[in-house]
Tab-separated table of C-alpha atoms in Angstrom:
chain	number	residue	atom	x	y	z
A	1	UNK	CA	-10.796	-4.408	8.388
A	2	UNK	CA	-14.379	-4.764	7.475
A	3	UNK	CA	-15.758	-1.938	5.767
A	4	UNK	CA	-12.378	0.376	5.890
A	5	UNK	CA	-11.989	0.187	2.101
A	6	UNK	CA	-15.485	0.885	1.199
A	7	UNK	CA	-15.479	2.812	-1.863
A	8	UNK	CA	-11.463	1.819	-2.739
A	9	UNK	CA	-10.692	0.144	-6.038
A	10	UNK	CA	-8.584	-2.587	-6.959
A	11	UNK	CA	-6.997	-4.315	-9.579
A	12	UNK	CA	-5.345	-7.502	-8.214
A	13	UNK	CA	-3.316	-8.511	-11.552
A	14	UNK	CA	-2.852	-12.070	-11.619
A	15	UNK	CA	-5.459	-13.750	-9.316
A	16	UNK	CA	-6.217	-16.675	-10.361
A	17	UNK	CA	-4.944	-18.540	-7.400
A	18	UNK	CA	-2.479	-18.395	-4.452
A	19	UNK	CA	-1.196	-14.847	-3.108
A	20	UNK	CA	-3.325	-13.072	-5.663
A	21	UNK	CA	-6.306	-14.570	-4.973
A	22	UNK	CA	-5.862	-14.303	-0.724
A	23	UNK	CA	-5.071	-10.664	-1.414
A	24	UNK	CA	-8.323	-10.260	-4.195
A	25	UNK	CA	-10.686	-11.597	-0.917
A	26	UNK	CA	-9.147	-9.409	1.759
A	27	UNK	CA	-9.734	-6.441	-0.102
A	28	UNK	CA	-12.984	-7.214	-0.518
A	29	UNK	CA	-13.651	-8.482	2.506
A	30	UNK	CA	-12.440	-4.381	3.612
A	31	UNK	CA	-15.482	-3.497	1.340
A	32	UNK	CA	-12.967	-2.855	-1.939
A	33	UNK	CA	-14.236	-3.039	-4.885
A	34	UNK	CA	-12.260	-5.431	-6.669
A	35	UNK	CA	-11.124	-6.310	-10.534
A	36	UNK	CA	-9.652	-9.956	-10.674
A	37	UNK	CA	-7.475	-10.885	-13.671
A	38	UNK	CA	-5.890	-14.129	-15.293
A	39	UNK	CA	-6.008	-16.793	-17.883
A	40	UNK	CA	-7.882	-18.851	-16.425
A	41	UNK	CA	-11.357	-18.666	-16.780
A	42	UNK	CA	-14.405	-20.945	-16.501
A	43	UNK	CA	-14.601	-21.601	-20.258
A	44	UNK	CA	-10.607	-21.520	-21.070
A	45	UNK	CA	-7.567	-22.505	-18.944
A	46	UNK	CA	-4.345	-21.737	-18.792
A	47	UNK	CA	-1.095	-23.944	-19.585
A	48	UNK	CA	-1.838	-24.647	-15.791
A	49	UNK	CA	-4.523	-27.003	-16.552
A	50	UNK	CA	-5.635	-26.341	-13.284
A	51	UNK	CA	-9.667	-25.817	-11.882
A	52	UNK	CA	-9.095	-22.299	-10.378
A	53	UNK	CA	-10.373	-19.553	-12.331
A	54	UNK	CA	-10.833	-15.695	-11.935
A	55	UNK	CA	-14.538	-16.252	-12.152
A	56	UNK	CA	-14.197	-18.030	-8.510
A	57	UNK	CA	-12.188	-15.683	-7.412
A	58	UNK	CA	-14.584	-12.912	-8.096
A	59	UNK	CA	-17.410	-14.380	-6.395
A	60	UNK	CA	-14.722	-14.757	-3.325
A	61	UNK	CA	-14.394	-11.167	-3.153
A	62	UNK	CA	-18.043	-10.517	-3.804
A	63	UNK	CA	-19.206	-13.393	-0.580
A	64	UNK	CA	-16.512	-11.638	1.503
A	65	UNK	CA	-18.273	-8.635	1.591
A	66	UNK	CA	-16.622	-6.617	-1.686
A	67	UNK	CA	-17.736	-6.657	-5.366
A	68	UNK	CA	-15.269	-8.956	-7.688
A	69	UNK	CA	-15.320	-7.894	-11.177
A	70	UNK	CA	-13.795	-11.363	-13.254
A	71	UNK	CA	-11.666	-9.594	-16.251
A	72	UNK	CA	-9.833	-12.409	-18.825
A	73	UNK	CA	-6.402	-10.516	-19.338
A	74	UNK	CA	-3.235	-11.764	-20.668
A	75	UNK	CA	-0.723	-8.774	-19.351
A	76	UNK	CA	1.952	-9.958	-22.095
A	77	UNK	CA	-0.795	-8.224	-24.495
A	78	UNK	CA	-0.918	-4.567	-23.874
A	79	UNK	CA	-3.832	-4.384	-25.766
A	80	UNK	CA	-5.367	-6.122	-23.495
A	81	UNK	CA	-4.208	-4.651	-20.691
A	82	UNK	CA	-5.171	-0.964	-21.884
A	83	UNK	CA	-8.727	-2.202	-22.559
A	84	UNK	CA	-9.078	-3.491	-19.126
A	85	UNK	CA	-7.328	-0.062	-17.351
A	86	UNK	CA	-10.212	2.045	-19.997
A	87	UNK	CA	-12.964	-0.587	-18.531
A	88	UNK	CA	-12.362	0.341	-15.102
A	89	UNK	CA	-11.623	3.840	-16.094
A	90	UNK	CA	-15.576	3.881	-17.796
A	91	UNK	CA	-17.126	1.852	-14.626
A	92	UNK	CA	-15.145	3.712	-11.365
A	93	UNK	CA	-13.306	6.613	-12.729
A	94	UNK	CA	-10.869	6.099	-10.594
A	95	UNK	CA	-8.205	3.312	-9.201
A	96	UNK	CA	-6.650	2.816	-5.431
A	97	UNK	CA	-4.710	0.213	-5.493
A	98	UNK	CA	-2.946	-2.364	-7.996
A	99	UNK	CA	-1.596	-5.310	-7.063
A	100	UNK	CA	0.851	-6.387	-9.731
A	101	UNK	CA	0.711	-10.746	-8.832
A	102	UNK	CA	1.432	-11.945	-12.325
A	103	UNK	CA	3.909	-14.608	-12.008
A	104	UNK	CA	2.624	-18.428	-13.732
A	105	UNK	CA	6.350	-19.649	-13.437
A	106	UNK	CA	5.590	-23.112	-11.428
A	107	UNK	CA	6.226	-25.461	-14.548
A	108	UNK	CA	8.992	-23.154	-16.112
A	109	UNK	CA	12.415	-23.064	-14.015
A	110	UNK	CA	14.088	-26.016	-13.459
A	111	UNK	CA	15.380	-26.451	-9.792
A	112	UNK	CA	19.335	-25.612	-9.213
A	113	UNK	CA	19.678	-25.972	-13.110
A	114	UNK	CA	22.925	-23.697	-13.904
A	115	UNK	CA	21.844	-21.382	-16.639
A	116	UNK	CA	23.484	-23.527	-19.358
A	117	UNK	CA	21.767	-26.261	-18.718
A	118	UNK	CA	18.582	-24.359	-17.981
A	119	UNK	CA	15.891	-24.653	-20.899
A	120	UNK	CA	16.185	-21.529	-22.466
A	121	UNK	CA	12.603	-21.194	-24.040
A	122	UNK	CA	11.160	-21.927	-20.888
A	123	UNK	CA	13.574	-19.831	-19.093
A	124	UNK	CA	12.888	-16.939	-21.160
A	125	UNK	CA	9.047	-17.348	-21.440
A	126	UNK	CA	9.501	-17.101	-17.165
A	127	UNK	CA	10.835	-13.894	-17.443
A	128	UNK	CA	8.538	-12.804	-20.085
A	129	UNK	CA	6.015	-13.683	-17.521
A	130	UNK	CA	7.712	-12.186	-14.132
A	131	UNK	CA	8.708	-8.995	-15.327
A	132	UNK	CA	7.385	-8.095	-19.128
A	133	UNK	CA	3.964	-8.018	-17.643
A	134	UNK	CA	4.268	-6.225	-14.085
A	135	UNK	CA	6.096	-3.274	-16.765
A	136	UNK	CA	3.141	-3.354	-19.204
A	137	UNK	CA	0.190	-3.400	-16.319
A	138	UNK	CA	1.883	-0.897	-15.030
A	139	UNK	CA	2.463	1.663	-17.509
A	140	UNK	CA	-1.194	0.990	-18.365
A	141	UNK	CA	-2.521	1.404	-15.250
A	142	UNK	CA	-0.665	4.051	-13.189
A	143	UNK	CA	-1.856	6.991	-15.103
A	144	UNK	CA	-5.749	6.411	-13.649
A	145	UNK	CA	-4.075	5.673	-10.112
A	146	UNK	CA	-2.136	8.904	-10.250
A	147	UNK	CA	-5.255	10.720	-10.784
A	148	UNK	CA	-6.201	10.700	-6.748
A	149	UNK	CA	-3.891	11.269	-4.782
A	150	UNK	CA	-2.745	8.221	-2.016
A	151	UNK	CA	-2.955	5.472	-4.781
A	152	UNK	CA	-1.083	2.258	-3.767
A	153	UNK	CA	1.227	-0.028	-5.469
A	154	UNK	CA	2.486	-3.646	-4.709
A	155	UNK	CA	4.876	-5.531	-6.396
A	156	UNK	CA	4.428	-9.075	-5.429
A	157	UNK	CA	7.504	-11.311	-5.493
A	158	UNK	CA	9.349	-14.166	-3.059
A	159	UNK	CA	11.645	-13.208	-0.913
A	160	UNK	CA	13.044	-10.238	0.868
A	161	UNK	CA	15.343	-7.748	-0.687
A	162	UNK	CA	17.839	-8.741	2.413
A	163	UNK	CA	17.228	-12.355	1.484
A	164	UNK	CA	17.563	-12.313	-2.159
A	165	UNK	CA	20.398	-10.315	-1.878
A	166	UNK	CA	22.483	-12.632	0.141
A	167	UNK	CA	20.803	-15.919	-1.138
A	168	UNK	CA	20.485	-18.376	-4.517
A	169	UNK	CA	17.027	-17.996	-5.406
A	170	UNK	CA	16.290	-21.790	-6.755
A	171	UNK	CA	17.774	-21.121	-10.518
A	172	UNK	CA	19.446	-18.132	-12.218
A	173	UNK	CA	16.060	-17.618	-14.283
A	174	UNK	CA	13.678	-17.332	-10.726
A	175	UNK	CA	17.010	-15.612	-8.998
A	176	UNK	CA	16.506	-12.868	-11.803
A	177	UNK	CA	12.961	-12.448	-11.651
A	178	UNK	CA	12.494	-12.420	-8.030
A	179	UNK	CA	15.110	-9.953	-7.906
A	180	UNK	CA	13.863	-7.412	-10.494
A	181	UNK	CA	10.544	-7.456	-9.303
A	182	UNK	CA	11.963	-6.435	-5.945
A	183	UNK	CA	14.211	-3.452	-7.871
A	184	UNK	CA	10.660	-2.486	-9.932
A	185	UNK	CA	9.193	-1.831	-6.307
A	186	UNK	CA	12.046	0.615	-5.647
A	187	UNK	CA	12.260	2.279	-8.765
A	188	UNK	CA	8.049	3.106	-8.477
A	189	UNK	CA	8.427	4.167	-5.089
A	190	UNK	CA	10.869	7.103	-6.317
A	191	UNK	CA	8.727	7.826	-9.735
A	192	UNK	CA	5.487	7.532	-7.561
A	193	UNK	CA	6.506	9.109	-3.936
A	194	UNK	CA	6.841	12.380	-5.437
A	195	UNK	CA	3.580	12.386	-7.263
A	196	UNK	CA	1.185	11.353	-3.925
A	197	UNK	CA	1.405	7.279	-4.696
A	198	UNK	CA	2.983	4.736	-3.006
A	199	UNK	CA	4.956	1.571	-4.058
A	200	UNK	CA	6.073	-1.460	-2.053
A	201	UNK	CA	7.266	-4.489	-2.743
A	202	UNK	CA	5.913	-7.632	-0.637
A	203	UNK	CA	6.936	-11.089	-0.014
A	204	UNK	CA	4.766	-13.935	1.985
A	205	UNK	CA	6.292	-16.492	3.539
A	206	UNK	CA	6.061	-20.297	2.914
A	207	UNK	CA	2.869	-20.058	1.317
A	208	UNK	CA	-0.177	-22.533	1.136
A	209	UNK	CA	-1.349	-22.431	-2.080
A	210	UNK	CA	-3.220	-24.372	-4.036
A	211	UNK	CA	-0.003	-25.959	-5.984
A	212	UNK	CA	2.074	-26.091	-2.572
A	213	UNK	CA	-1.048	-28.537	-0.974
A	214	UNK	CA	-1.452	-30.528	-4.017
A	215	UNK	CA	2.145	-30.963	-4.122
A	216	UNK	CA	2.222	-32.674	-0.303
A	217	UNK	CA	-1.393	-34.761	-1.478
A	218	UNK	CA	-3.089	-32.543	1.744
A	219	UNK	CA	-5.684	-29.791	2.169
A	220	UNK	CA	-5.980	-26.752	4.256
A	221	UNK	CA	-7.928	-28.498	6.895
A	222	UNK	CA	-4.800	-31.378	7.235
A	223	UNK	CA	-1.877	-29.398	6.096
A	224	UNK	CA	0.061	-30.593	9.303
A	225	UNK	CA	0.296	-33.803	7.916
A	226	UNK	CA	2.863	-32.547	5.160
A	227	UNK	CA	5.426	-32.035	8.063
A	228	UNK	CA	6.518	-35.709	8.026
A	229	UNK	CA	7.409	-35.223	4.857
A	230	UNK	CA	8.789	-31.582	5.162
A	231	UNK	CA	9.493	-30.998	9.020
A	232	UNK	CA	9.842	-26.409	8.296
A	233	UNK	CA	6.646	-26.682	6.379
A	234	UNK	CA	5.097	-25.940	10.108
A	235	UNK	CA	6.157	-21.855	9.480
A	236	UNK	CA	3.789	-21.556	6.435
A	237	UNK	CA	0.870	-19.275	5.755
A	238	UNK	CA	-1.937	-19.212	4.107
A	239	UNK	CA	-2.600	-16.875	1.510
A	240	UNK	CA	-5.186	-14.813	3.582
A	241	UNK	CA	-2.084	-13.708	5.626
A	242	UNK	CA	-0.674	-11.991	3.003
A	243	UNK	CA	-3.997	-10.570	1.711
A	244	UNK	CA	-4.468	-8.991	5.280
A	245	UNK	CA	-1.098	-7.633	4.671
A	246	UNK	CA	-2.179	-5.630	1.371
A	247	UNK	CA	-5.551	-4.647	3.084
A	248	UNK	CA	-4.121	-3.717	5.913
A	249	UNK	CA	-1.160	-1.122	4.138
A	250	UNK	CA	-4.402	0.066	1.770
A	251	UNK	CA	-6.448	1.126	4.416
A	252	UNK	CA	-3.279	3.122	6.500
A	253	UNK	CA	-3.441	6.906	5.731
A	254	UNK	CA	-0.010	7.165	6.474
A	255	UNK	CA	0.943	4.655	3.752
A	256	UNK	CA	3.909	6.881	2.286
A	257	UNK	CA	6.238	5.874	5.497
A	258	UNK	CA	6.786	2.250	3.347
A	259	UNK	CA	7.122	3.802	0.032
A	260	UNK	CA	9.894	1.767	-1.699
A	261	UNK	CA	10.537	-0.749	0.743
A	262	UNK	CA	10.907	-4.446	0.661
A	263	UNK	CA	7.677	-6.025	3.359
A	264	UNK	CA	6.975	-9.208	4.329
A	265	UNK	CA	3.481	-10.306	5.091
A	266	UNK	CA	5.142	-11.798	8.686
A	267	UNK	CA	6.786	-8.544	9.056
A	268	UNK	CA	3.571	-5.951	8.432
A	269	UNK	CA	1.459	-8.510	10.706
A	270	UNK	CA	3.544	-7.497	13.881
A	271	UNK	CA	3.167	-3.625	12.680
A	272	UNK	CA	-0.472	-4.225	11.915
A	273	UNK	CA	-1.409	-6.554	14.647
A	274	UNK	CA	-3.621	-9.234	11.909
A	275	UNK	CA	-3.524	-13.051	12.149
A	276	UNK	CA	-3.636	-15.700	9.618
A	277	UNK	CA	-6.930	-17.865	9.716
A	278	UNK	CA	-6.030	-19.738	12.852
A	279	UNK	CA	-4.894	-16.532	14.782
A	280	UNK	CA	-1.091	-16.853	14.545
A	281	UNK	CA	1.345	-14.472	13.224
A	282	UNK	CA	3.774	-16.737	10.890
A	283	UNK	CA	6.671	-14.666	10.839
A	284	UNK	CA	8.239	-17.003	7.683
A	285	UNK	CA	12.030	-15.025	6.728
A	286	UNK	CA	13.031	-14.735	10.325
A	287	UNK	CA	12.057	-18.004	10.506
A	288	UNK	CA	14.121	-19.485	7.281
A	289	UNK	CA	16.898	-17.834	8.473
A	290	UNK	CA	17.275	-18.456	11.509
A	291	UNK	CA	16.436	-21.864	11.720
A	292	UNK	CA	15.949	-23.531	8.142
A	293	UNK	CA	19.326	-21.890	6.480
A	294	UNK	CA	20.905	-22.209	9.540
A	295	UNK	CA	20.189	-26.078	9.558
A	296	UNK	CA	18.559	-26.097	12.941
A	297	UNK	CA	15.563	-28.884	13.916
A	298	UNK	CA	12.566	-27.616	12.862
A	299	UNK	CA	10.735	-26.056	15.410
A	300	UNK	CA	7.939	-22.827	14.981
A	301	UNK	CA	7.973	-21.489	18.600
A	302	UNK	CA	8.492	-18.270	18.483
A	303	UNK	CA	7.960	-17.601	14.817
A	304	UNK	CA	4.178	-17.729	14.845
């Protein structure tokens, strides 16, 4: 992919960490020029507490071979969000692809909580988080990527639309935002398709972030020690995979064939022909269907 984006610009919205920050480096690592946005910053963090920040993220994109532009944004504040779509306006004058990641729902939705005994505040705040700000960056931002024609648009979520249609989704708060996110990707296709854009929704797999590794106590370089503890953590990714994904569907002129679709990161790598980091092709849904849901032993052959 090196160099096939050169000249491209991005806004990855919401890259602090995990999926948005894999996808933020394989842009740039394409040679995208790439605007990084979050809470978290060097000098302020999020209700995350945590040590990532955009600023590192940035200077990810920029070592990989791209240029990462660090932007603080809240996208709950459109103000904020229509100063940051005029910045890039002033700087590129144009805009290729956004990447609408926003999510910072970890320490919000209580696991198989019915909705009654769900905290509410939280509950709502995770929705205010899923959904109010992929509308707002959106509206905000769509009217510079309409301007050239063969802009891109991915709505990140978890889980297929085939998935999440058939499956409980954790709680009824996640259920709900992991399914409108999916119905946002199919509503943009049809209000973008006709007007030269593109929209997608995409899903990765089992993903290792920096929360999922800190949750097992292991790293990147031991990750396969987490599989005593959790035998089907052997189908997850990294989130490079589904990075290559997004650079890989922003660099294919013929794009428009997805437009509106529900895509998996496992999915686009057998269209696409990328790895993951260690040259496997984690292939996560068919996977958790076929062999996690369906209570089998776990056992990866075949799925990556």
């Amino acid at each position: 992919m090196s160099g096939q984006l050169a000249g491209k610009v991005a806004l990855v919205a919401g890259a602090t960490r995990g999926a948005g920050r894999g996808i933020a480096v394989e842009l740039g690592a394409a040679g995208a020029t790439v605007y990084v946005t979050g809470r978290s910053t060097r000098e302020r963090r999020s209700e995350y507490d945590r040590p990532e920040t955009i600023e590192d993220t940035a200077d990810l994109v920029t070592a990989a071979g791209g240029r990462g532009v660090a932007v603080p944004v809240d996208h709950l504040v459109p103000d904020e969000v229509r100063a940051l779509v005029e910045r890039i306006d002033a700087e590129q004058g144009r805009l290729d692809v956004l990447v609408n990641d926003i999510w910072g729902g970890e320490l919000l939705f209580d696991w198989n909580a019915p909705v009654w005994e769900h905290d509410l505040d939280k509950g709502l705040r995770l929705l205010r988080l899923a959904v109010d700000t992929h509308a707002i960056t959106s509206h905000h931002a769509l009217p510079l990527l309409l301007r050239r024609p063969g802009g891109l648009v991915v709505e990140m979520t978890d889980g297929t639309a085939e998935y999440n249609r058939d499956t409980y989704r954790n709680s009824f708060f996640y259920d709900l935002a992991k399914t409108a996110v999916l119905r946002m990707g199919f509503a943009l296709g049809h209000e973008l398709g006709p007007r030269g854009a593109t929209a997608v929704t995409l899903t990765p797999g089992w993903m290792r972030s920096e929360i999922m590794l800190d949750l097992f106590g292991v790293t990147e370089e031991n990750w396969r020690d987490a599989l005593e503890r959790e035998p089907h953590f052997c189908i997850s990714e990294t989130p490079r995979y589904v990075g290559r994904a997004v650079a890989a569907l922003a660099a294919d002129p013929d794009v428009a064939r997805w437009n509106g679709q529900s895509l998996s990161s496992g999915g686009l790598a057998q269209v696409y022909g990328f790895t993951d980091l260690d040259g496997s092709r984690p292939d996560a849904w068919r996977y958790i269907t076929e062999v996690q849901d369906a209570g089998k032993p776990a056992d990866a052959t075949g799925y990556r």
